[in-house]
């Protein structure tokens, strides 16, 4: 195993190399798409040999799927932490939205790969079960909304799936504008959206 940064064979060196490969692959997939990205390009960008690259990932499909999985897991983890923090349901929803947008600003390339993979599938791109991914997000958020009903923060007659889709739609729209159109996300966007959701549009 050859690494330009870490000592060959060491566990820390292997871990650092794997992380570097994923980071380089994320950049290339975001900039070029799946079809135009080669394993040779990834190895060159990660400053490793092709055998070292194939030691970690059997092929480009496996590497691409790892980028998607790593991105999804990072978002789920940060949302779970924010939702599990102390506070009202509205405060935790607000914290979750801020955490997501902060992650988006810090890792726009990773989210761009996700969006492109779902919106405009590239030639040869492996099939990704986005439906299951969305369901995992629903399973994460719905208990918080139900808690809001139990605590009297959300009306009992509200269709919680409608509420979830309103929130998710508002977040997705801003995320797409930021990642694909370079449109900045206002710092107070979560507060503004939640004010509309909890306060309504009627005078």
Short mmCIF file of C-alpha atoms in Angstrom, two decimals:
data_model
loop_
_atom_site.label_atom_id
_atom_site.label_comp_id
_atom_site.label_asym_id
_atom_site.label_seq_id
_atom_site.Cartn_x
_atom_site.Cartn_y
_atom_site.Cartn_z
CA UNK A 1 0.00 0.00 0.00
CA UNK A 2 1.44 3.37 -0.99
CA UNK A 3 0.28 6.67 0.42
CA UNK A 4 1.83 10.06 -0.25
CA UNK A 5 0.87 11.31 3.19
CA UNK A 6 0.69 8.44 5.70
CA UNK A 7 3.02 5.57 6.40
CA UNK A 8 2.19 2.47 4.32
CA UNK A 9 0.26 -0.27 6.09
CA UNK A 10 -0.62 1.68 9.21
CA UNK A 11 -4.27 1.69 10.28
CA UNK A 12 -4.29 5.48 10.53
CA UNK A 13 -2.63 5.70 7.14
CA UNK A 14 -5.26 3.43 5.58
CA UNK A 15 -8.06 5.42 7.16
CA UNK A 16 -6.60 8.73 5.99
CA UNK A 17 -6.12 7.40 2.49
CA UNK A 18 -9.67 6.10 2.31
CA UNK A 19 -11.02 9.46 3.48
CA UNK A 20 -8.83 11.26 0.94
CA UNK A 21 -10.05 8.98 -1.87
CA UNK A 22 -13.68 9.70 -0.97
CA UNK A 23 -13.00 13.44 -0.81
CA UNK A 24 -11.30 13.49 -4.21
CA UNK A 25 -13.98 11.29 -5.76
CA UNK A 26 -16.68 13.58 -4.39
CA UNK A 27 -15.06 16.58 -6.04
CA UNK A 28 -14.64 14.80 -9.37
CA UNK A 29 -18.17 13.37 -9.42
CA UNK A 30 -19.56 16.82 -8.59
CA UNK A 31 -17.52 18.60 -11.27
CA UNK A 32 -17.52 16.01 -14.07
CA UNK A 33 -20.36 13.62 -13.33
CA UNK A 34 -20.19 9.86 -12.98
CA UNK A 35 -19.46 8.92 -16.59
CA UNK A 36 -16.55 11.35 -17.07
CA UNK A 37 -14.79 10.41 -13.83
CA UNK A 38 -12.24 7.60 -14.04
CA UNK A 39 -10.56 5.59 -11.31
CA UNK A 40 -7.23 6.74 -12.74
CA UNK A 41 -8.27 10.37 -12.12
CA UNK A 42 -9.27 9.53 -8.56
CA UNK A 43 -5.97 7.76 -7.85
CA UNK A 44 -4.04 10.71 -9.26
CA UNK A 45 -6.01 13.23 -7.24
CA UNK A 46 -5.64 11.18 -4.06
CA UNK A 47 -1.88 10.75 -4.67
CA UNK A 48 -2.06 6.98 -4.45
CA UNK A 49 -1.41 4.05 -6.75
CA UNK A 50 -4.27 2.32 -8.56
CA UNK A 51 -3.68 -0.89 -6.55
CA UNK A 52 -4.05 1.19 -3.37
CA UNK A 53 -7.29 2.64 -4.71
CA UNK A 54 -8.66 -0.77 -5.66
CA UNK A 55 -7.70 -2.12 -2.24
CA UNK A 56 -10.33 0.20 -0.76
CA UNK A 57 -12.89 0.18 -3.58
CA UNK A 58 -13.46 -2.64 -6.06
CA UNK A 59 -14.65 -0.34 -8.83
CA UNK A 60 -16.05 3.09 -9.65
CA UNK A 61 -19.59 1.99 -8.85
CA UNK A 62 -18.60 1.02 -5.31
CA UNK A 63 -16.77 4.31 -4.86
CA UNK A 64 -19.73 6.33 -6.12
CA UNK A 65 -22.13 4.50 -3.81
CA UNK A 66 -19.78 5.13 -0.88
CA UNK A 67 -19.87 8.87 -1.61
CA UNK A 68 -23.68 8.76 -1.56
CA UNK A 69 -23.79 6.68 1.63
CA UNK A 70 -21.24 8.88 3.42
CA UNK A 71 -23.20 12.00 2.50
CA UNK A 72 -26.52 10.53 3.60
CA UNK A 73 -25.12 9.25 6.90
CA UNK A 74 -23.55 12.61 7.71
CA UNK A 75 -26.87 14.42 7.19
CA UNK A 76 -28.85 11.84 9.19
CA UNK A 77 -26.34 12.00 12.06
CA UNK A 78 -26.45 15.78 12.34
CA UNK A 79 -30.25 15.85 12.17
CA UNK A 80 -30.52 13.14 14.81
CA UNK A 81 -28.24 15.09 17.16
CA UNK A 82 -30.13 18.35 16.65
CA UNK A 83 -33.53 16.73 17.10
CA UNK A 84 -32.40 14.91 20.23
CA UNK A 85 -31.19 18.07 21.96
CA UNK A 86 -33.17 19.74 24.77
CA UNK A 87 -35.81 22.33 23.87
CA UNK A 88 -39.23 22.71 22.38
CA UNK A 89 -40.18 20.94 19.17
CA UNK A 90 -39.96 24.22 17.28
CA UNK A 91 -36.51 24.97 18.73
CA UNK A 92 -35.23 21.54 17.74
CA UNK A 93 -36.68 21.88 14.25
CA UNK A 94 -34.95 25.23 13.96
CA UNK A 95 -31.66 23.77 15.21
CA UNK A 96 -31.97 20.90 12.73
CA UNK A 97 -32.49 23.26 9.82
CA UNK A 98 -29.53 25.41 10.85
CA UNK A 99 -27.36 22.28 11.22
CA UNK A 100 -28.37 21.05 7.76
CA UNK A 101 -27.67 24.36 6.05
CA UNK A 102 -24.35 24.71 7.87
CA UNK A 103 -23.41 21.25 6.59
CA UNK A 104 -24.57 22.22 3.12
CA UNK A 105 -22.37 25.33 3.12
CA UNK A 106 -19.39 23.30 4.32
CA UNK A 107 -19.89 20.38 1.90
CA UNK A 108 -21.63 21.67 -1.23
CA UNK A 109 -19.87 19.19 -3.54
CA UNK A 110 -21.18 16.17 -1.63
CA UNK A 111 -24.74 17.45 -1.76
CA UNK A 112 -24.30 18.30 -5.44
CA UNK A 113 -23.39 14.68 -6.19
CA UNK A 114 -26.54 13.57 -4.37
CA UNK A 115 -28.77 16.02 -6.22
CA UNK A 116 -27.32 15.29 -9.64
CA UNK A 117 -27.60 11.56 -9.03
CA UNK A 118 -31.32 11.87 -8.36
CA UNK A 119 -32.32 14.70 -10.70
CA UNK A 120 -30.23 13.87 -13.79
CA UNK A 121 -28.93 10.29 -13.78
CA UNK A 122 -25.61 10.05 -15.62
CA UNK A 123 -24.67 7.37 -18.14
CA UNK A 124 -23.69 4.16 -16.39
CA UNK A 125 -24.54 5.50 -12.94
CA UNK A 126 -25.51 2.75 -10.49
CA UNK A 127 -29.09 2.59 -9.30
CA UNK A 128 -29.67 4.30 -5.96
CA UNK A 129 -32.71 3.69 -3.77
CA UNK A 130 -33.59 7.32 -3.09
CA UNK A 131 -37.09 6.30 -2.01
CA UNK A 132 -35.67 4.38 0.96
CA UNK A 133 -33.39 7.29 1.79
CA UNK A 134 -36.33 9.67 1.88
CA UNK A 135 -38.27 7.22 4.02
CA UNK A 136 -35.42 7.12 6.53
CA UNK A 137 -35.63 10.91 6.79
CA UNK A 138 -39.40 10.70 7.28
CA UNK A 139 -38.89 8.12 10.02
CA UNK A 140 -36.48 10.52 11.68
CA UNK A 141 -38.70 13.61 11.57
CA UNK A 142 -42.19 12.18 12.16
CA UNK A 143 -41.62 11.32 15.85
CA UNK A 144 -40.65 14.95 16.47
CA UNK A 145 -43.85 16.18 14.81
CA UNK A 146 -45.94 13.70 16.80
CA UNK A 147 -44.23 14.94 19.95
CA UNK A 148 -45.25 18.44 18.93
CA UNK A 149 -48.88 17.30 18.84
CA UNK A 150 -48.55 15.55 22.22
CA UNK A 151 -47.04 18.66 23.78
CA UNK A 152 -49.62 21.00 22.31
CA UNK A 153 -47.16 22.79 20.02
CA UNK A 154 -48.83 21.48 16.86
CA UNK A 155 -52.59 21.24 16.30
CA UNK A 156 -54.01 17.74 16.62
CA UNK A 157 -55.97 18.10 13.36
CA UNK A 158 -52.87 18.80 11.27
CA UNK A 159 -51.89 16.15 8.72
CA UNK A 160 -48.31 15.56 9.83
CA UNK A 161 -47.23 14.20 6.46
CA UNK A 162 -48.42 17.42 4.84
CA UNK A 163 -46.48 19.39 7.44
CA UNK A 164 -43.37 17.29 6.84
CA UNK A 165 -43.58 17.82 3.07
CA UNK A 166 -43.95 21.57 3.53
CA UNK A 167 -40.84 21.69 5.70
CA UNK A 168 -38.84 19.34 3.47
CA UNK A 169 -39.92 21.20 0.34
CA UNK A 170 -38.81 24.54 1.78
CA UNK A 171 -35.43 23.08 2.71
CA UNK A 172 -34.92 21.23 -0.58
CA UNK A 173 -35.78 24.30 -2.66
CA UNK A 174 -33.17 26.40 -0.89
CA UNK A 175 -30.62 23.60 -1.00
CA UNK A 176 -31.04 23.21 -4.77
CA UNK A 177 -30.74 26.96 -5.32
CA UNK A 178 -27.57 27.05 -3.25
CA UNK A 179 -25.84 23.98 -4.67
CA UNK A 180 -26.87 24.21 -8.32
CA UNK A 181 -27.42 27.96 -8.74
CA UNK A 182 -24.98 29.47 -6.19
CA UNK A 183 -27.83 31.35 -4.49
CA UNK A 184 -26.91 32.13 -0.85
CA UNK A 185 -29.15 30.81 1.91
CA UNK A 186 -30.26 33.61 4.26
CA UNK A 187 -28.95 33.04 7.77
CA UNK A 188 -32.42 33.51 9.25
CA UNK A 189 -34.16 31.26 6.71
CA UNK A 190 -35.08 28.57 9.29
CA UNK A 191 -36.70 31.14 11.56
CA UNK A 192 -38.64 32.65 8.67
CA UNK A 193 -39.93 29.31 7.41
CA UNK A 194 -40.93 28.10 10.86
CA UNK A 195 -42.69 31.41 11.54
CA UNK A 196 -44.80 30.79 8.44
CA UNK A 197 -45.47 27.17 9.37
CA UNK A 198 -46.38 27.79 12.98
CA UNK A 199 -48.01 31.17 12.44
CA UNK A 200 -49.73 30.59 9.12
CA UNK A 201 -50.37 33.11 6.36
CA UNK A 202 -53.68 34.48 7.58
CA UNK A 203 -53.63 37.91 9.30
#
